[in-house]
Tab-separated table of C-alpha atoms in Angstrom:
chain	number	residue	atom	x	y	z
R	1	MET	CA	52.851	55.139	-24.671
R	2	SER	CA	54.584	52.845	-27.165
R	3	GLU	CA	52.752	49.756	-28.411
R	4	SER	CA	55.302	47.411	-26.810
R	5	LEU	CA	54.714	48.913	-23.361
R	6	MET	CA	50.920	48.944	-23.556
R	7	PRO	CA	50.411	45.226	-22.650
R	8	LEU	CA	52.945	45.494	-19.800
R	9	ALA	CA	51.201	48.576	-18.445
R	10	MET	CA	47.815	46.865	-18.648
R	11	ALA	CA	49.044	43.741	-16.861
R	12	GLY	CA	50.925	45.758	-14.240
R	13	LEU	CA	47.988	48.041	-13.466
R	14	THR	CA	45.631	45.067	-13.194
R	15	LEU	CA	47.889	43.142	-10.796
R	16	ALA	CA	48.498	46.245	-8.692
R	17	ALA	CA	44.754	46.859	-8.334
R	18	ILE	CA	44.120	43.217	-7.404
R	19	PHE	CA	46.870	43.311	-4.761
R	20	ALA	CA	45.374	46.547	-3.434
R	21	GLY	CA	42.233	44.603	-2.573
R	22	TYR	CA	39.791	45.730	-5.230
R	23	ARG	CA	37.211	43.260	-6.570
R	24	VAL	CA	38.806	41.102	-9.248
R	25	GLY	CA	35.848	41.257	-11.642
R	26	MET	CA	35.696	45.051	-11.456
R	27	VAL	CA	39.458	45.372	-11.895
R	28	LEU	CA	39.511	43.195	-15.011
R	29	ALA	CA	36.543	44.930	-16.640
R	30	GLY	CA	37.707	48.406	-15.593
R	31	SER	CA	41.213	47.795	-16.914
R	32	ALA	CA	39.755	46.690	-20.251
R	33	ALA	CA	37.594	49.822	-20.506
R	34	LEU	CA	40.461	52.136	-19.543
R	35	PHE	CA	42.888	50.725	-22.102
R	36	ILE	CA	40.335	50.943	-24.896
R	37	LEU	CA	40.215	54.667	-24.217
R	38	ILE	CA	43.970	55.296	-23.929
R	39	SER	CA	45.164	52.887	-26.633
R	40	ASP	CA	44.772	52.987	-30.397
R	41	LEU	CA	41.787	50.648	-30.251
R	42	PRO	CA	38.562	52.170	-31.640
R	43	VAL	CA	35.830	53.056	-29.152
R	44	ALA	CA	33.617	50.687	-31.141
R	45	TYR	CA	35.661	47.928	-29.443
R	46	PHE	CA	33.113	48.221	-26.617
R	47	ASN	CA	30.578	46.616	-28.974
R	48	LEU	CA	32.928	43.662	-29.408
R	49	LEU	CA	33.161	43.278	-25.635
R	50	ILE	CA	29.381	43.225	-25.290
R	51	SER	CA	29.039	40.533	-27.956
R	52	ARG	CA	31.808	38.456	-26.321
R	53	ILE	CA	30.119	38.736	-22.918
R	54	TYR	CA	26.851	37.389	-24.296
R	55	ALA	CA	28.425	34.740	-26.519
R	56	ASN	CA	31.084	33.458	-24.091
R	57	VAL	CA	29.375	33.815	-20.713
R	58	LEU	CA	25.716	34.784	-20.554
R	59	SER	CA	24.564	32.500	-23.408
R	60	ASN	CA	26.819	29.578	-22.520
R	61	TRP	CA	24.576	26.712	-21.429
R	62	LEU	CA	27.562	24.727	-20.178
R	63	LEU	CA	27.979	27.220	-17.337
R	64	VAL	CA	24.541	26.274	-15.980
R	65	ALA	CA	26.335	23.299	-14.439
R	66	VAL	CA	28.333	25.638	-12.177
R	67	PRO	CA	25.480	26.759	-9.861
R	68	MET	CA	23.994	23.245	-9.901
R	69	PHE	CA	27.188	21.602	-8.645
R	70	ILE	CA	27.709	24.381	-6.103
R	71	PHE	CA	24.116	23.877	-4.886
R	72	MET	CA	24.653	20.118	-4.635
R	73	GLY	CA	27.736	20.564	-2.474
R	74	LEU	CA	26.097	23.162	-0.240
R	75	ILE	CA	23.029	20.983	0.330
R	76	LEU	CA	25.259	18.096	1.452
R	77	GLU	CA	27.305	20.421	3.659
R	78	ILE	CA	24.516	22.386	5.335
R	79	SER	CA	22.276	19.374	5.934
R	80	GLY	CA	25.099	17.420	7.583
R	81	ALA	CA	24.764	14.561	5.071
R	82	ALA	CA	28.401	14.893	4.010
R	83	GLU	CA	29.583	14.950	7.618
R	84	ARG	CA	27.555	11.821	8.346
R	85	SER	CA	29.272	9.940	5.531
R	86	LEU	CA	32.667	11.228	6.603
R	87	LYS	CA	32.257	9.964	10.147
R	88	ALA	CA	31.148	6.578	8.833
R	89	ALA	CA	34.230	6.358	6.604
R	90	GLN	CA	36.455	7.308	9.524
R	91	ARG	CA	34.982	4.565	11.697
R	92	ALA	CA	35.369	2.009	8.918
R	93	LEU	CA	38.964	2.884	7.952
R	94	GLY	CA	40.419	4.019	11.279
R	95	GLY	CA	42.480	1.937	13.673
R	96	SER	CA	46.179	2.024	12.905
R	97	ALA	CA	47.944	5.332	12.388
R	98	ALA	CA	48.442	4.531	8.698
R	99	GLY	CA	44.780	3.506	8.398
R	100	MET	CA	43.639	6.738	9.997
R	101	GLY	CA	45.835	8.809	7.691
R	102	PHE	CA	44.603	6.964	4.618
R	103	SER	CA	41.007	7.320	5.778
R	104	VAL	CA	41.434	11.109	5.652
R	105	LEU	CA	42.452	10.756	2.010
R	106	VAL	CA	39.449	8.556	1.238
R	107	ILE	CA	37.170	11.051	2.938
R	108	GLY	CA	38.770	13.841	0.889
R	109	VAL	CA	37.999	11.920	-2.312
R	110	LEU	CA	34.377	11.397	-1.240
R	111	LEU	CA	34.007	15.090	-0.482
R	112	ALA	CA	35.683	16.041	-3.752
R	113	ALA	CA	33.403	13.841	-5.825
R	114	SER	CA	30.258	14.911	-3.985
R	115	SER	CA	30.730	18.645	-3.599
R	116	GLY	CA	33.782	20.052	-5.371
R	117	ILE	CA	33.986	22.867	-2.811
R	118	VAL	CA	37.492	23.208	-1.382
R	119	GLY	CA	36.491	25.395	1.561
R	120	ALA	CA	33.843	22.956	2.767
R	121	SER	CA	36.192	19.972	2.353
R	122	VAL	CA	39.098	21.515	4.249
R	123	VAL	CA	36.920	22.825	7.091
R	124	LEU	CA	35.074	19.533	7.548
R	125	LEU	CA	38.297	17.522	7.471
R	126	ALA	CA	39.908	19.866	9.975
R	127	LEU	CA	37.012	19.546	12.403
R	128	LEU	CA	36.640	15.786	12.033
R	129	ALA	CA	40.139	14.500	11.403
R	130	LEU	CA	42.603	16.839	13.114
R	131	PRO	CA	41.938	15.554	16.664
R	132	ARG	CA	41.999	11.932	15.514
R	133	LEU	CA	45.276	12.336	13.583
R	134	GLU	CA	46.990	13.829	16.616
R	135	GLU	CA	45.458	11.129	18.805
R	136	VAL	CA	47.134	8.352	16.779
R	137	GLY	CA	50.513	10.128	16.891
R	138	TYR	CA	50.885	12.304	13.798
R	139	ASP	CA	52.733	15.563	14.435
R	140	LYS	CA	50.857	18.803	13.818
R	141	PRO	CA	52.608	19.840	10.569
R	142	THR	CA	51.945	16.430	8.975
R	143	SER	CA	48.316	16.500	10.106
R	144	ALA	CA	47.899	20.013	8.719
R	145	GLY	CA	49.485	19.138	5.383
R	146	LEU	CA	47.407	15.974	4.981
R	147	ILE	CA	44.139	17.773	5.710
R	148	ALA	CA	44.917	20.696	3.387
R	149	ALA	CA	46.047	18.418	0.538
R	150	SER	CA	43.105	16.011	0.929
R	151	GLY	CA	40.598	18.856	0.996
R	152	THR	CA	42.141	20.445	-2.078
R	153	LEU	CA	41.407	17.303	-4.120
R	154	ALA	CA	37.917	18.821	-4.442
R	155	ILE	CA	39.152	21.216	-7.115
R	156	LEU	CA	40.517	18.412	-9.342
R	157	ILE	CA	38.402	15.285	-8.912
R	158	PRO	CA	35.206	15.390	-11.019
R	159	PRO	CA	32.670	16.855	-10.973
R	160	SER	CA	34.836	19.947	-10.593
R	161	VAL	CA	33.822	23.515	-11.376
R	162	MET	CA	37.424	24.237	-12.364
R	163	LEU	CA	37.340	21.498	-15.030
R	164	ILE	CA	34.104	22.943	-16.426
R	165	VAL	CA	35.677	26.395	-16.727
R	166	LEU	CA	38.893	24.966	-18.197
R	167	GLY	CA	36.941	22.909	-20.735
R	168	ASP	CA	35.008	26.005	-21.736
R	169	GLN	CA	38.166	28.101	-22.147
R	170	LEU	CA	39.997	25.385	-24.097
R	171	GLN	CA	36.914	24.513	-26.185
R	172	THR	CA	37.244	20.832	-25.268
R	173	PRO	CA	34.470	18.394	-24.238
R	174	VAL	CA	33.861	18.599	-20.498
R	175	PRO	CA	33.126	14.832	-20.220
R	176	ASP	CA	36.618	14.206	-21.586
R	177	MET	CA	38.049	16.711	-19.115
R	178	PHE	CA	36.310	14.813	-16.315
R	179	ALA	CA	37.562	11.465	-17.624
R	180	GLY	CA	41.076	12.849	-18.024
R	181	ALA	CA	41.149	14.006	-14.396
R	182	ILE	CA	40.314	10.583	-12.930
R	183	GLY	CA	43.785	9.094	-13.454
R	184	PRO	CA	45.695	12.093	-12.055
R	185	GLY	CA	43.308	12.288	-9.103
R	186	LEU	CA	43.848	8.638	-8.204
R	187	LEU	CA	47.604	8.996	-8.735
R	188	LEU	CA	47.678	11.908	-6.296
R	189	VAL	CA	45.777	9.831	-3.735
R	190	LEU	CA	48.259	6.965	-4.112
R	191	VAL	CA	51.281	9.259	-3.801
R	192	TYR	CA	49.787	11.029	-0.800
R	193	GLY	CA	48.920	7.642	0.714
R	194	ALA	CA	52.475	6.348	0.309
R	195	TYR	CA	53.792	9.445	2.064
R	196	VAL	CA	51.252	9.111	4.880
R	197	ILE	CA	52.130	5.452	5.405
R	198	TRP	CA	55.826	6.362	5.479
R	199	ARG	CA	55.152	9.085	8.055
R	200	ALA	CA	53.138	6.596	10.135
R	201	ARG	CA	56.006	4.128	10.497
R	202	GLY	CA	56.745	3.425	14.140
R	203	LEU	CA	53.494	4.893	15.401
R	204	PRO	CA	51.579	2.429	17.607
R	205	ALA	CA	48.222	0.999	16.533
R	206	GLN	CA	45.231	2.492	18.316
R	207	PRO	CA	42.385	0.383	19.689
R	208	ARG	CA	38.908	0.991	18.338
R	209	HIS	CA	36.491	2.437	20.841
R	210	ASP	CA	33.285	2.397	18.806
R	211	ASN	CA	31.190	-0.554	17.727
R	212	ILE	CA	30.708	-0.545	13.983
R	213	SER	CA	27.329	-1.664	12.718
R	214	ILE	CA	27.607	-2.816	9.125
R	215	PRO	CA	24.001	-1.905	8.244
R	216	ARG	CA	24.511	1.554	9.764
R	217	LEU	CA	27.735	2.060	7.800
R	218	ILE	CA	25.963	1.053	4.602
R	219	PHE	CA	23.093	3.437	5.337
R	220	ASP	CA	25.530	6.296	6.011
R	221	LEU	CA	27.860	5.693	3.054
R	222	VAL	CA	25.890	4.180	0.170
R	223	PRO	CA	23.614	7.180	-0.636
R	224	LEU	CA	26.582	9.505	-1.080
R	225	LEU	CA	28.481	6.924	-3.140
R	226	ALA	CA	25.402	6.337	-5.289
R	227	LEU	CA	25.086	10.071	-5.898
R	228	VAL	CA	28.743	10.361	-6.908
R	229	ILE	CA	28.576	7.350	-9.239
R	230	SER	CA	25.325	8.460	-10.868
R	231	VAL	CA	26.542	12.012	-11.520
R	232	LEU	CA	30.070	11.235	-12.660
R	233	GLY	CA	29.149	7.964	-14.390
R	234	SER	CA	26.386	9.546	-16.439
R	235	ILE	CA	28.795	12.202	-17.725
R	236	VAL	CA	31.735	9.919	-18.525
R	237	ALA	CA	29.480	7.280	-20.113
R	238	GLY	CA	27.885	9.907	-22.322
R	239	LEU	CA	24.393	9.326	-20.915
R	240	ALA	CA	24.033	12.948	-19.815
R	241	THR	CA	25.663	16.285	-20.511
R	242	PRO	CA	27.437	18.016	-17.610
R	243	THR	CA	24.488	20.408	-17.365
R	244	GLU	CA	21.968	17.563	-17.169
R	245	ALA	CA	24.123	15.631	-14.687
R	246	SER	CA	24.473	18.711	-12.499
R	247	GLY	CA	20.689	18.905	-12.244
R	248	LEU	CA	20.626	15.206	-11.360
R	249	GLY	CA	23.227	15.826	-8.672
R	250	ALA	CA	21.314	18.743	-7.157
R	251	PHE	CA	18.095	16.719	-7.090
R	252	GLY	CA	19.899	13.676	-5.676
R	253	ALA	CA	21.419	15.764	-2.874
R	254	VAL	CA	17.934	16.921	-1.856
R	255	LEU	CA	16.713	13.295	-1.892
R	256	ILE	CA	19.561	12.338	0.448
R	257	THR	CA	18.477	14.994	2.929
R	258	LEU	CA	14.941	13.555	2.801
R	259	LEU	CA	16.326	10.063	3.387
R	260	TYR	CA	18.247	11.243	6.462
R	261	ARG	CA	15.300	13.406	7.604
R	262	LYS	CA	17.413	16.554	7.432
R	263	PHE	CA	15.380	18.406	4.819
R	264	SER	CA	13.960	21.797	5.728
R	265	ILE	CA	12.881	24.900	3.852
R	266	ALA	CA	15.412	26.953	5.842
R	267	MET	CA	18.235	24.637	4.752
R	268	LEU	CA	17.071	24.801	1.143
R	269	MET	CA	16.896	28.608	1.178
R	270	GLU	CA	20.337	28.958	2.780
R	271	ALA	CA	21.868	26.694	0.125
R	272	ALA	CA	20.065	28.593	-2.642
R	273	THR	CA	21.166	31.973	-1.297
R	274	ARG	CA	24.812	30.933	-0.972
R	275	THR	CA	24.662	29.366	-4.448
R	276	VAL	CA	23.442	32.626	-5.983
R	277	THR	CA	26.154	34.601	-4.182
R	278	THR	CA	28.969	32.243	-5.181
R	279	THR	CA	27.767	31.900	-8.764
R	280	SER	CA	27.444	35.665	-9.133
R	281	VAL	CA	31.049	36.136	-8.037
R	282	VAL	CA	32.259	33.463	-10.474
R	283	LEU	CA	30.291	34.859	-13.432
R	284	PHE	CA	31.288	38.440	-12.649
R	285	VAL	CA	34.949	37.413	-12.763
R	286	MET	CA	34.312	35.536	-16.019
R	287	ILE	CA	32.715	38.633	-17.579
R	288	GLY	CA	35.613	40.814	-16.454
R	289	ALA	CA	38.186	38.295	-17.681
R	290	THR	CA	36.430	38.034	-21.053
R	291	CYS	CA	36.742	41.800	-21.470
R	292	PHE	CA	40.334	41.828	-20.228
R	293	SER	CA	41.540	39.052	-22.547
R	294	ALA	CA	39.931	40.680	-25.598
R	295	VAL	CA	41.528	44.064	-24.958
R	296	PHE	CA	44.858	42.539	-23.871
R	297	LYS	CA	45.046	40.730	-27.208
R	298	GLY	CA	43.956	43.893	-28.984
R	299	VAL	CA	46.911	45.879	-27.613
R	300	GLY	CA	49.345	43.100	-28.572
R	301	GLY	CA	49.506	41.209	-25.288
R	302	ASP	CA	49.339	37.741	-26.870
R	303	ASP	CA	52.312	38.536	-29.125
R	304	LEU	CA	54.275	39.854	-26.140
R	305	VAL	CA	53.537	36.735	-24.055
R	306	GLU	CA	54.440	34.419	-26.933
R	307	ALA	CA	57.704	36.299	-27.473
R	308	GLY	CA	58.495	36.083	-23.762
R	309	ILE	CA	57.879	32.327	-23.687
R	310	THR	CA	59.829	31.556	-26.849
R	311	ALA	CA	62.736	33.666	-25.583
R	312	PHE	CA	63.621	30.645	-23.421
R	313	GLY	CA	63.595	28.416	-26.509
R	314	THR	CA	61.125	27.053	-29.028
R	315	GLU	CA	61.495	23.361	-28.182
R	316	PRO	CA	57.970	22.146	-27.212
R	317	TYR	CA	58.836	20.843	-23.748
R	318	THR	CA	60.793	24.021	-22.992
R	319	VAL	CA	57.738	26.086	-23.888
R	320	LEU	CA	55.544	23.811	-21.741
R	321	ALA	CA	57.968	24.113	-18.820
R	322	VAL	CA	57.920	27.919	-19.040
R	323	VAL	CA	54.095	27.939	-19.176
R	324	MET	CA	53.827	25.569	-16.186
R	325	ALA	CA	56.375	27.616	-14.218
R	326	ALA	CA	54.460	30.843	-14.935
R	327	ILE	CA	51.171	29.294	-13.779
R	328	PHE	CA	52.830	27.866	-10.664
R	329	LEU	CA	54.361	31.217	-9.693
R	330	LEU	CA	51.138	33.126	-10.351
R	331	GLY	CA	49.386	30.598	-8.123
R	332	PHE	CA	51.209	32.130	-5.154
R	333	VAL	CA	49.267	35.371	-5.541
R	334	LEU	CA	46.221	34.753	-7.766
R	335	ASP	CA	43.188	32.471	-7.576
R	336	TRP	CA	42.710	29.651	-10.099
R	337	LEU	CA	39.740	31.431	-11.691
R	338	GLU	CA	41.695	34.554	-12.622
R	339	ILE	CA	44.626	32.485	-13.919
R	340	THR	CA	42.334	30.278	-16.013
R	341	LEU	CA	40.280	33.053	-17.525
R	342	ILE	CA	43.172	35.415	-18.239
R	343	LEU	CA	45.938	33.055	-19.361
R	344	MET	CA	44.216	30.102	-21.054
R	345	PRO	CA	43.061	32.117	-24.089
R	346	ILE	CA	46.715	33.158	-24.522
R	347	PHE	CA	48.526	29.898	-23.692
R	348	ALA	CA	46.150	27.441	-25.394
R	349	PRO	CA	46.844	28.523	-29.019
R	350	ILE	CA	50.592	28.430	-28.339
R	351	VAL	CA	50.488	24.881	-26.962
R	352	ALA	CA	48.008	23.690	-29.610
R	353	GLY	CA	50.544	24.561	-32.303
R	354	LEU	CA	53.340	22.440	-30.806
R	355	ASP	CA	54.307	18.839	-31.568
R	356	PHE	CA	55.392	17.081	-28.381
R	357	GLY	CA	56.071	13.784	-30.110
R	358	ASN	CA	53.664	11.956	-27.810
R	359	GLY	CA	51.048	11.196	-30.442
R	360	LEU	CA	48.594	13.807	-29.181
R	361	SER	CA	46.923	16.415	-31.349
R	362	GLY	CA	43.689	18.361	-31.536
R	363	ASP	CA	41.315	17.903	-28.600
R	364	ALA	CA	43.486	15.177	-27.059
R	365	LEU	CA	46.452	17.556	-26.855
R	366	LEU	CA	44.363	20.323	-25.306
R	367	ILE	CA	42.780	17.922	-22.799
R	368	TRP	CA	46.265	16.771	-21.766
R	369	PHE	CA	47.372	20.371	-21.418
R	370	GLY	CA	44.182	21.297	-19.568
R	371	ILE	CA	44.629	18.580	-16.949
R	372	LEU	CA	48.292	19.567	-16.496
R	373	VAL	CA	47.091	23.111	-15.830
R	374	ALA	CA	44.412	21.793	-13.430
R	375	VAL	CA	46.974	19.863	-11.370
R	376	ASN	CA	49.242	22.910	-11.397
R	377	LEU	CA	46.401	25.189	-10.300
R	378	GLN	CA	45.476	22.749	-7.549
R	379	THR	CA	48.942	23.371	-6.150
R	380	SER	CA	48.092	27.084	-5.898
R	381	PHE	CA	45.616	26.258	-3.131
R	382	LEU	CA	48.517	24.920	-1.044
R	383	THR	CA	51.269	27.427	-1.781
R	384	PRO	CA	51.987	30.080	0.872
R	385	PRO	CA	51.284	32.868	1.496
R	386	PHE	CA	47.924	33.129	-0.316
R	387	GLY	CA	46.879	29.485	-0.703
R	388	PHE	CA	43.151	29.428	0.008
R	389	SER	CA	43.261	25.989	1.622
R	390	LEU	CA	45.737	27.340	4.166
R	391	PHE	CA	43.311	30.125	5.110
R	392	TYR	CA	40.427	27.671	5.445
R	393	LEU	CA	42.513	25.335	7.610
R	394	ARG	CA	43.833	28.117	9.807
R	395	GLY	CA	40.325	29.382	10.435
R	396	ALA	CA	38.867	25.944	11.189
R	397	ALA	CA	41.740	24.762	13.409
R	398	GLY	CA	41.794	27.852	15.627
R	399	GLU	CA	44.483	27.616	18.290
R	400	ALA	CA	45.187	23.944	17.506
R	401	LEU	CA	47.538	24.898	14.648
R	402	THR	CA	49.878	27.802	14.037
R	403	THR	CA	50.551	29.333	10.634
R	404	PRO	CA	54.218	28.137	10.559
R	405	GLN	CA	53.048	24.584	11.337
R	406	ILE	CA	50.603	24.715	8.424
R	407	TYR	CA	53.269	26.073	6.068
R	408	ARG	CA	55.773	23.367	7.057
R	409	GLY	CA	53.129	20.687	6.702
R	410	VAL	CA	52.106	21.520	3.144
R	411	LEU	CA	55.640	21.682	1.705
R	412	PRO	CA	56.003	17.876	1.216
R	413	PHE	CA	52.601	17.736	-0.446
R	414	ILE	CA	53.534	20.572	-2.810
R	415	ALA	CA	56.645	18.580	-3.756
R	416	LEU	CA	54.459	15.494	-4.361
R	417	GLN	CA	52.154	17.578	-6.567
R	418	VAL	CA	55.116	18.683	-8.668
R	419	LEU	CA	56.273	15.044	-8.914
R	420	VAL	CA	52.841	13.961	-10.167
R	421	LEU	CA	52.830	16.847	-12.645
R	422	VAL	CA	56.145	15.640	-14.085
R	423	LEU	CA	54.810	12.064	-14.347
R	424	LEU	CA	51.734	13.305	-16.207
R	425	ILE	CA	53.957	15.172	-18.665
R	426	LEU	CA	56.128	12.117	-19.258
R	427	PHE	CA	53.238	9.630	-19.433
R	428	PRO	CA	50.242	11.356	-21.095
R	429	GLY	CA	48.308	8.091	-21.147
R	430	LEU	CA	47.609	8.644	-17.447
R	431	ILE	CA	45.344	11.468	-18.611
R	432	THR	CA	44.123	10.391	-22.050
R	433	GLY	CA	43.595	6.708	-21.251
R	434	LEU	CA	39.916	7.182	-20.334
R	435	THR	CA	39.026	9.980	-22.744
R	436	SER	CA	37.242	9.558	-26.056
R	437	SER	CA	39.430	12.119	-27.859
């Protein structure tokens, strides 16, 4: 096989195996091993892969934050503490149709900042908010789109596992990645909110049926808010590393369950077991992707990708547009983790060498690029047919929603995501304004 076809064959075989349903981590690692044997790479390349696995994954202390944040979110989910805060926020912000719609967004932000788990956010929002949204007059597609989009904020708003992985791949400070995501996250909430208010025009106000006790609302909401502020604030302010803050978050989540008298050994063990399972899957994919990217570069894949991108032009914003389009299209069929681990080592050096004329360079440029990728990857959770948020919503809603209704509902929110992405490209200060780089 000619050298020019080797990267294409490797990429094609890998995608075909993933689509066939094989485990992603095994496919990536197996593809790397196979192409070492059939290419001109020396067999000693296996030694390089072993050293990269230990250096990039198994010895990376930053990745300790991943299981901690997952554990924190699972504790809040399993114990019912997150649901308690969500119901309190609904009671406080409900009333008019617009108020109810905006309350779903606020609840999505709270879930995002406290757990970072998209599946948990979408399922909880579907169970809690779907009946109330229909009760105040929203049609089913709009309700479905709002719930899916609000739940998907969990992958972008800090503390986010995706931002930790992106920061690691781009070799940029994770606190700056967290700080850079705050502006885009709030902008998405505002844009979503404007759309929800527009959709609510003409819908009648609904009377409140529950008496709201201010002390009870404070008791239900303040612990979760305090946890979010302490975890995120300690990272952004530089008082704690992401790894240290993740431990604080996990401990704080357990304290909240004690406060609400929901703590039990069974709950703790279930959260621990699910954390180990989820973390193992994530790390296995990271190990496979580390092997894949090393071999893909070894057979000339990075040169082929760079040539393919520059074939559309070498102007910086043209290159960025091609990269963003490729990530968006791959988001239809691949998960954010595979896209991040496979493509970032290839795309990052290309973008780092460009001058966009926006005054950004070094870490600041890569942080800007990283957050653009994060917003783009967030869209992949909403894009049919393989958007994970759509699967979560379909499963939680049961017969209340049909798949076509969900697909129609998310289309406006995908368009709003693309609009925000364009604004972030045009106005980089929305990302870099809070960073130290």
